[in-house]
């Protein structure tokens, strides 16, 4: 729950910046960058960009604790980026 609140906090900061500067496209841009970066980093941690053979060797060589920690970090980053991704999608449809 705290992770989603961090993501919502980023959205609120982006909203305040866009209101302060009177440019609501900044909300779309800031939350879009945060969402994109969080998706890319979480995909890197999960091993989504490696082929099956390499992933299998990596899974065999790492301990259960390391795997659990890696998946926990992946979930944390995804949960931080989720509110930003939702705001990007909503603001895209509202602005167009």
XYZ file of C-alpha atoms in Angstrom:
96
model
C 0.000 0.000 0.000
C 2.866 2.383 0.785
C 4.282 1.806 -2.681
C 1.077 2.897 -4.371
C 0.986 5.964 -2.105
C 4.482 6.875 -3.302
C 3.216 6.650 -6.882
C 0.201 8.792 -6.012
C 2.573 11.271 -4.359
C 4.527 11.553 -7.608
C 1.267 12.186 -9.456
C 0.288 14.909 -6.970
C 3.681 16.599 -7.326
C 3.350 16.476 -11.126
C -0.159 17.919 -10.842
C 1.045 20.745 -8.605
C 3.868 21.552 -11.008
C 1.490 21.613 -13.965
C -1.031 23.811 -12.091
C 1.702 26.167 -10.874
C 3.081 26.582 -14.398
C -0.403 26.574 -16.013
C 0.649 23.854 -18.455
C -1.369 20.661 -18.068
C 0.693 18.879 -20.720
C 3.401 18.708 -18.062
C 1.186 16.344 -16.063
C 1.020 14.053 -19.073
C 4.769 14.315 -19.710
C 5.999 13.885 -16.125
C 3.745 10.974 -15.260
C 4.457 9.409 -18.654
C 8.213 9.503 -18.084
C 7.857 8.072 -14.577
C 5.559 5.294 -15.847
C 7.872 4.440 -18.749
C 10.987 4.381 -16.586
C 9.297 2.215 -13.960
C 8.124 -0.267 -16.598
C 11.585 -0.518 -18.158
C 13.393 -0.907 -14.825
C 10.940 -3.513 -13.562
C 11.275 -5.455 -16.832
C 15.053 -5.378 -16.453
C 14.865 -6.695 -12.891
C 12.406 -9.423 -13.818
C 14.570 -10.700 -16.652
C 12.062 -10.012 -19.390
C 14.731 -8.941 -21.875
C 16.849 -12.111 -21.739
C 16.272 -15.289 -23.697
C 15.005 -18.508 -22.154
C 18.352 -20.267 -21.871
C 20.007 -17.400 -20.055
C 16.983 -16.922 -17.785
C 17.053 -20.613 -16.894
C 20.743 -20.489 -16.016
C 20.217 -17.341 -13.964
C 17.321 -18.911 -12.051
C 19.369 -22.025 -11.308
C 22.354 -20.063 -10.035
C 20.468 -17.654 -7.749
C 19.172 -18.550 -4.313
C 15.512 -18.457 -3.320
C 16.177 -15.414 -1.165
C 17.785 -13.549 -4.068
C 14.898 -14.451 -6.367
C 12.391 -13.354 -3.756
C 14.225 -10.048 -3.298
C 14.403 -9.481 -7.075
C 10.680 -10.115 -7.519
C 9.912 -7.895 -4.532
C 11.902 -5.073 -6.103
C 10.130 -5.642 -9.427
C 6.726 -5.443 -7.737
C 7.727 -2.327 -5.798
C 8.766 -0.477 -8.938
C 5.629 -1.579 -10.784
C 3.365 -0.442 -7.956
C 5.063 2.968 -7.892
C 4.575 3.327 -11.644
C 0.980 2.065 -11.744
C -0.770 5.301 -10.628
C 1.397 7.234 -13.070
C 0.428 4.906 -15.900
C -3.263 5.291 -15.064
C -2.987 9.089 -15.025
C -1.175 9.049 -18.376
C -3.941 6.991 -19.955
C -6.719 9.135 -18.465
C -5.045 12.421 -19.364
C -4.366 11.191 -22.906
C -8.055 10.549 -23.491
C -9.123 13.779 -21.786
C -6.684 15.968 -23.736
C -7.503 14.486 -27.151
